[in-house]
Amino acid sequence: MADISASDAGLLKTSDGRPLKSALATAQQRSKRRAFLLVLPLLAFVIITFIVPIGQLMHQAIYNDGFSANMPRTTAWFAETPPGTVPDDAAWEALALDLKDAAAARSVGVVGTRVNYEMSGTRSLFTSTARRADDFAPPYRDALLAANEKWDDPNLWGTMRQVSDAYSANFFLAALDMTRDVNGDIVAMPEDRQIYVNLFVKTFLLAALITFTCFVLGFPIAHLLATLPMKWSNLLMILVLLPFWTSLLVRTTSWMVLLQQQGVVNNTLVAAGVIGDESRLQMIYNQTGTIIAMTHILLPFMILPLYSVMRPIPPSYVRAARSLGATSWTAFRRVYLPQTLPGVGAGSLLVFILAVGYYITPALVGGASGQLISNLIAFHMQDSLNWSLASALAALLLGAVLVLYWIYDRLVGIDNLKLG
Amino acid sequence: MALPVYASPLERIWHYTRLVICALIFLFLIAPILIIIPLSFNAEPYFTFTEKMLAFDPSGYSLRWYDLLLTQPSIPNDVPRDAAWWGQVWTESAWVRAAKNSVLIGFFSTVVATVLGTIAALGLSRPEMPYRRLIMAILISPMIVPIIITATGLFFFYSSPCALIGWTGLEPYCGRLTSSYTGVVLAHATLGIPFVIITVTATLIGFDQSLNRAAASLGAPPTTTFFKVTMPLILPGVISGALFAFVTSFDEVVVVLFVAAHDQQTIPRQMWNGIREQISPAILSVATILVVISIGMLATLEILRRRSERLRGVTPM
C-alpha cells in the first residue's frame, strides 16, 4: 500500500482530470466549512450576548473615567507635568474652573466618589467646595483654600494625579486588599479594612466543604443506583432528578421553612424532647443554612456523573477480588474505588465550580456569616455602586472559575457532561 | 445488590446499615420538596404543621394562600366571582402577570436557544468540525460562569449595546436593552444554549451518519434530509434540550434582577421579593405549583427517554 501511494499519488486523477489529492483536499475543506457554517450562527450569538458583555465587565475593572471625563483641564495639567510637581497657578486655575463646570453639570459627586475610592473622606471635600464654586475668582489658590484648607494637601494632589488616568489597576489592588501609598508604591491595606482576600478564602473553603458533603452523601446513593437492577434504579433515580428539576428558589424556600426557629425541624425536635423550647437551633440565616441548602441543591450534580461512571463497572471485578481472598473492604478499596475516580473527579469539579460562584442561596439563607464572594459583587453593584471594584472582584472570580473549567475540560472533557 | 450467600455477619449488618443510610439521604433529597405541599394548604399563617393539620381536621386546611395569589396586590376578595372579576385577575393580579411574563420570556428564549443550538449541535458532531474543543468550551461557558458575573456584564452591555461599534455612528439609534423583554429573552436564550448543546450532541453520538448519506444518494436535498431523516431521530434530544432551556429561563432570577424592570417581573422575581421582604405562606402555594410543573416535566422526559430507547432497540435491562 505504502509503495502505491508513494509512487502513484501524483498520477491518480478524478474523473474530471484533477489530481485526486487536491480534489480530496478541496472536498475536505468544503465539508469543514459546512460544519463550521452550521455552528457559526450560534457562535456569533453567544459571542455577542455573552462574551462581549463579559469583556466589557473586564474593561470596567481597569477603566474608570469618573475623574478624567469630568475634570478635563486638571487631567490635562497632570498629563503635562511630571509626577510630584507642586501645583502652580495653572493647576489651581484648572482645578477651580473644572470644579465650577462639574458643579454646573452636577457631576462633581462622580468626581468626588472616584477620588474617595483611593483616599477616603474626600467626597465631601469636592461636593462642599463645588457648592461655592460660582464665587471663585483669581487668585484661585486662595479661593480654594478659603473654601477648604485640605486642598493644600500634597497627598490629595498625588491621589488626583493617580485617578486622572482613567486606566488603573487600583481596583484590582483593592480587590486584593492592597492600595497605593502617596508615592504610588503598592502596600497592604490596614488590617481592619482587609476583607476581600479573606472572603475569597472563605468562599473557596465553603465550596470545598460543600463539595465534600456532596461527595459523602452522593457516593452511597450513586453506588446503590448503579448496583440495583435497572428497573429499581430508574425508579429511585426520580428521587434524584425531581430536586434537580425543581426551581432553585423553591428548594431554598423549603429549607427556610424547614430550618426556621419556628419551623418543622425545630418543632419536631422540641416535640421529641431532644431540645428545650428555649434552646431552638439557629440553623438558617447563617453559614450552616448556606451549607445545608447548597449541599441539597448541588447534590444531583455529584450523583449524576458518579452514576454514569459506576453503572458500566462490571460487578464481576469485585467478585473476582473476593474469590481471591480479599475482604469486602479491601475489594471495595483496591478494586472498585479506583474505577470510580473519573466520576469522583467529574462530580467534585462540577460541584466545586458551581459552588464557588453561587449567589441566590447564600443571599437568601446566608444571613451575615454565610455570604460568598458573589454576594459582595452584587453588593458593590447594587448598593455601594462601586462598579469598578465589583468588576475587579468579578474578574478575579471569573479567572478562578475559568482555570477550574479548563482543568475540568482536560480531565473530564466537556463532551462528557451529562444531564440526567 | 443482593447480599451474597458467603457474606459474614458483619457484612450483613453493614449491608442493612448502608440501606438505612441511603434511605436517609433520599429523605434529605426529597423531603424538603414534598413537605411544602401540605404546608401550602395551611389555614394559619405559619410555616409549620398546626395541631389541627396533624389531626387531619379539615378546618386546619384551606386554599386561602392560593386565593391570595389571585388577588394580590389589590383585587377585592369579597365580591362575587363573575367574569368581570376574573378579567380583573387576568390583567391586574401581580402573580398572574408574573406567570404570563415567565411563559412569554421562557417561550421565546427556548425557541431561540433550541433552533440555534440544534443547528450548531449538528455541526459540532461532524467529525471534520474545526476547533471543536474550543468552540464547545465557549458554547458551554454560560452554564459555568457564575450567574452574578453574567448578570453584571449584561447590565453594562445592555446599558449601551452599541458602545463597541461607536465608530459607526449608530450608537444614538441603538437605545438600551435594559428594562426590555428583548434583553431578558436574549440573556435567557444564552443561558439555555449549553443545555440544548449537551442534550442534542449526546443524542447525535448514537446517530448513524450513513442514514444522511443514504437520503442524499436517493436525491433528497439537505433540508429534506434534515426534516425527514435526522430530525425524527434526534427529536427526543431536541425536546429534552428545549425543556431544559425552558426550565432554565423559568427559574432564572439574577439576570432579571439586574437588567429587567417592573414590567418584566417574572415568577422567580416575584418570589424573590416575597422571600426577601416578608415571607408569607403564599410563597409556598407558588412553590407547590412549581413543584407540580417540574413533576410534569420530569414525567415528559422519562416518557421521551423510554420512547427513544424503544426506537433504538435498546431494551431496559
XYZ file of C-alpha atoms in Angstrom, chain B:
317
model
C -27.079 -5.583 45.150
C -28.477 -8.644 46.832
C -26.319 -9.876 49.660
C -24.050 -12.734 48.546
C -24.522 -16.042 50.305
C -20.965 -16.005 51.595
C -21.440 -12.692 53.462
C -20.188 -12.688 57.024
C -22.450 -11.479 59.870
C -20.501 -8.213 59.979
C -21.125 -7.699 56.284
C -24.802 -8.382 56.792
C -25.001 -5.689 59.461
C -23.114 -3.263 57.203
C -25.388 -4.099 54.274
C -28.510 -3.118 56.163
C -26.857 -0.103 57.773
C -25.960 1.079 54.305
C -29.532 0.716 53.087
C -30.737 2.785 56.042
C -28.119 5.465 55.311
C -29.191 5.590 51.670
C -32.833 5.869 52.687
C -31.942 8.812 54.934
C -30.083 10.544 52.089
C -33.059 10.034 49.784
C -35.205 11.549 52.507
C -32.833 14.527 52.637
C -33.178 14.922 48.877
C -36.909 14.649 48.559
C -38.459 15.663 51.891
C -37.817 19.407 51.586
C -39.631 19.445 48.259
C -42.600 17.380 49.349
C -43.072 18.967 52.740
C -44.076 22.342 51.322
C -47.051 20.817 49.523
C -49.195 20.124 52.621
C -47.881 23.282 54.296
C -49.218 25.391 51.447
C -52.761 24.383 52.443
C -52.263 25.681 55.964
C -55.213 27.670 57.254
C -52.935 29.652 59.565
C -50.096 31.962 58.531
C -47.462 29.596 59.954
C -44.724 27.605 58.322
C -45.233 24.544 60.409
C -47.904 21.923 60.916
C -50.629 23.128 63.271
C -52.309 20.692 65.628
C -55.435 20.752 63.509
C -53.417 19.792 60.451
C -51.786 16.916 62.291
C -55.229 15.716 63.396
C -56.409 15.899 59.772
C -59.120 18.330 60.788
C -60.486 19.844 57.562
C -60.689 23.277 59.174
C -56.908 23.220 59.544
C -56.558 23.242 55.789
C -57.587 25.933 53.357
C -56.976 27.375 49.935
C -56.542 30.907 51.245
C -52.922 31.235 50.090
C -53.805 30.155 46.574
C -56.604 32.676 46.696
C -54.130 35.334 47.744
C -52.105 34.651 44.604
C -55.074 35.689 42.510
C -55.978 38.775 44.480
C -52.589 40.340 45.166
C -51.931 43.224 45.175
C -55.367 44.923 45.368
C -58.192 42.903 43.879
C -61.321 42.706 46.058
C -61.805 39.303 47.611
C -65.347 39.646 48.933
C -67.232 40.189 45.691
C -68.971 37.557 43.559
C -66.524 35.839 41.231
C -68.067 36.592 37.884
C -66.434 37.076 34.510
C -65.581 40.683 35.283
C -63.738 39.644 38.451
C -61.743 37.012 36.596
C -60.967 39.578 33.916
C -59.584 41.840 36.591
C -57.491 38.965 37.964
C -56.170 38.243 34.481
C -54.983 41.799 33.952
C -54.144 43.056 37.441
C -53.019 40.232 39.684
C -49.274 40.526 40.259
C -48.724 36.760 40.219
C -50.814 36.180 37.107
C -48.870 38.922 35.345
C -45.601 37.365 36.512
C -46.755 33.986 35.215
C -47.617 35.488 31.838
C -44.193 37.145 31.672
C -42.424 33.930 32.661
C -44.209 31.905 29.999
C -43.658 34.555 27.333
C -39.956 35.036 28.076
C -39.457 31.303 28.566
C -41.138 30.508 25.252
C -39.157 32.921 23.117
C -35.809 32.225 24.752
C -36.450 28.481 24.357
C -37.208 28.917 20.667
C -34.009 30.911 20.085
C -31.845 28.537 22.144
C -33.323 25.370 20.632
C -33.181 26.436 16.986
C -29.651 27.856 17.125
C -28.447 25.135 19.491
C -29.766 22.235 17.405
C -28.230 23.570 14.183
C -24.914 24.137 15.943
C -25.007 20.668 17.523
C -25.353 19.179 14.034
C -22.158 20.961 13.007
C -20.354 20.140 16.244
C -20.975 16.423 15.936
C -19.470 16.217 12.447
C -16.022 14.695 12.696
C -14.496 17.316 10.386
C -15.551 20.247 12.576
C -12.511 22.524 13.079
C -11.591 23.920 16.566
C -14.278 21.697 18.012
C -12.967 21.671 21.565
C -12.514 25.426 21.830
C -15.904 26.249 20.322
C -17.617 23.709 22.543
C -15.928 25.284 25.572
C -17.215 28.724 24.546
C -20.743 27.490 23.923
C -20.965 25.649 27.260
C -19.425 28.511 29.240
C -22.706 30.326 30.071
C -23.514 27.356 32.289
C -20.165 27.511 34.094
C -19.600 31.250 34.539
C -21.140 32.391 37.845
C -24.533 33.911 37.204
C -23.668 37.112 39.032
C -20.832 37.766 36.561
C -23.114 37.154 33.590
C -25.771 39.437 35.049
C -23.273 42.210 35.824
C -21.733 42.008 32.356
C -25.152 42.090 30.718
C -26.104 45.093 32.821
C -23.138 47.059 31.426
C -23.663 45.745 27.900
C -27.402 46.419 27.814
C -26.932 49.969 29.089
C -25.350 50.855 25.744
C -25.363 47.848 23.437
C -23.622 49.693 20.612
C -20.786 51.217 22.624
C -18.310 48.916 20.926
C -19.353 49.976 17.443
C -19.481 53.645 18.382
C -17.300 54.460 15.369
C -20.192 53.627 13.029
C -22.183 56.497 14.467
C -25.070 54.133 15.147
C -24.831 54.398 18.909
C -27.514 57.078 19.431
C -30.037 54.989 17.486
C -29.354 51.795 19.400
C -31.220 52.613 22.561
C -30.916 50.344 25.568
C -31.722 46.732 26.207
C -32.181 47.168 29.945
C -35.816 47.078 31.067
C -36.839 45.363 27.831
C -38.320 41.983 27.011
C -35.770 41.548 24.225
C -32.899 41.915 26.677
C -34.266 39.287 29.052
C -35.122 36.889 26.222
C -31.621 37.156 24.700
C -29.978 36.622 28.087
C -32.160 33.619 28.919
C -31.554 32.118 25.484
C -27.805 32.356 26.106
C -28.206 30.618 29.460
C -30.301 27.845 27.907
C -27.962 27.146 24.991
C -25.486 24.904 26.888
C -28.295 22.529 27.842
C -29.514 22.253 24.253
C -25.960 21.651 23.021
C -25.314 18.974 25.644
C -28.536 17.040 25.122
C -28.571 17.246 21.312
C -24.894 16.324 20.839
C -25.443 13.412 23.243
C -28.288 12.190 21.008
C -26.180 12.678 17.887
C -23.391 10.462 19.246
C -25.562 7.445 18.550
C -26.723 8.824 15.215
C -25.744 6.869 12.115
C -24.386 9.391 9.603
C -24.821 6.905 6.763
C -28.586 7.479 7.011
C -27.989 11.037 5.834
C -25.815 9.825 3.007
C -28.448 7.286 2.049
C -31.083 10.026 1.872
C -28.743 12.221 -0.172
C -27.909 9.390 -2.556
C -31.628 8.916 -3.134
C -31.827 12.520 -4.253
C -33.080 14.292 -1.136
C -31.874 17.893 -0.757
C -30.199 18.699 2.593
C -33.311 20.330 4.083
C -35.491 17.345 3.236
C -32.851 15.028 4.679
C -32.829 17.066 7.844
C -36.579 17.207 8.369
C -37.399 13.677 7.171
C -34.413 11.674 8.429
C -32.306 13.485 11.028
C -34.989 15.397 12.908
C -37.300 12.485 13.772
C -34.326 10.555 15.162
C -32.844 13.341 17.270
C -36.226 14.744 18.321
C -36.118 13.302 21.861
C -32.790 15.054 22.443
C -34.102 18.295 20.981
C -37.227 18.196 23.118
C -35.342 17.460 26.308
C -32.886 20.243 25.445
C -35.814 22.601 24.890
C -37.318 21.540 28.222
C -34.012 22.254 29.958
C -33.792 25.639 28.244
C -37.345 26.490 29.251
C -36.798 25.464 32.855
C -33.567 27.477 32.950
C -35.432 30.577 31.845
C -38.457 29.820 34.007
C -36.256 29.534 37.097
C -33.847 32.393 36.421
C -33.880 35.362 38.776
C -30.485 37.072 38.892
C -30.403 38.372 35.315
C -33.986 39.560 35.716
C -32.950 41.329 38.920
C -30.149 43.150 37.126
C -31.496 44.009 33.691
C -35.299 43.890 33.868
C -37.741 46.463 35.126
C -41.087 46.166 36.858
C -42.827 45.347 33.579
C -40.748 42.208 33.042
C -41.364 40.816 36.539
C -41.311 37.011 36.330
C -42.447 34.365 38.830
C -38.964 33.827 40.334
C -38.506 37.603 40.577
C -41.823 37.900 42.363
C -40.853 35.030 44.674
C -37.514 36.708 45.361
C -39.375 39.814 46.550
C -41.698 37.691 48.639
C -38.858 35.769 50.271
C -36.660 38.795 50.930
C -39.311 41.068 52.369
C -41.968 39.291 54.359
C -42.128 35.598 53.630
C -45.773 34.545 53.646
C -47.278 31.112 53.038
C -48.400 32.441 49.656
C -44.832 31.698 48.552
C -45.460 28.062 49.477
C -48.503 27.872 47.242
C -46.432 29.192 44.318
C -43.708 26.721 45.225
C -46.250 23.886 45.222
C -47.468 24.863 41.766
C -43.878 24.939 40.532
C -43.164 21.513 42.034
C -46.206 20.098 40.248
C -44.943 21.642 36.992
C -41.494 20.112 37.445
C -43.043 16.706 38.154
C -44.850 17.099 34.839
C -41.609 17.996 33.050
C -39.806 15.056 34.607
C -42.586 12.691 33.529
C -42.374 14.069 29.964
C -38.631 13.473 29.924
C -38.980 9.949 31.257
C -41.555 9.117 28.561
C -39.236 10.577 25.912
C -36.319 8.543 27.207
C -38.296 5.318 27.109
C -39.552 6.123 23.614
C -36.090 6.782 22.257
C -34.771 3.608 23.884
C -37.557 1.646 22.248
C -36.888 3.251 18.854
C -33.220 2.420 19.055
C -33.931 -1.106 20.112
C -32.279 -0.684 23.492
C -34.399 -2.571 25.960
C -34.178 -1.648 29.619
C -32.388 -4.371 31.499
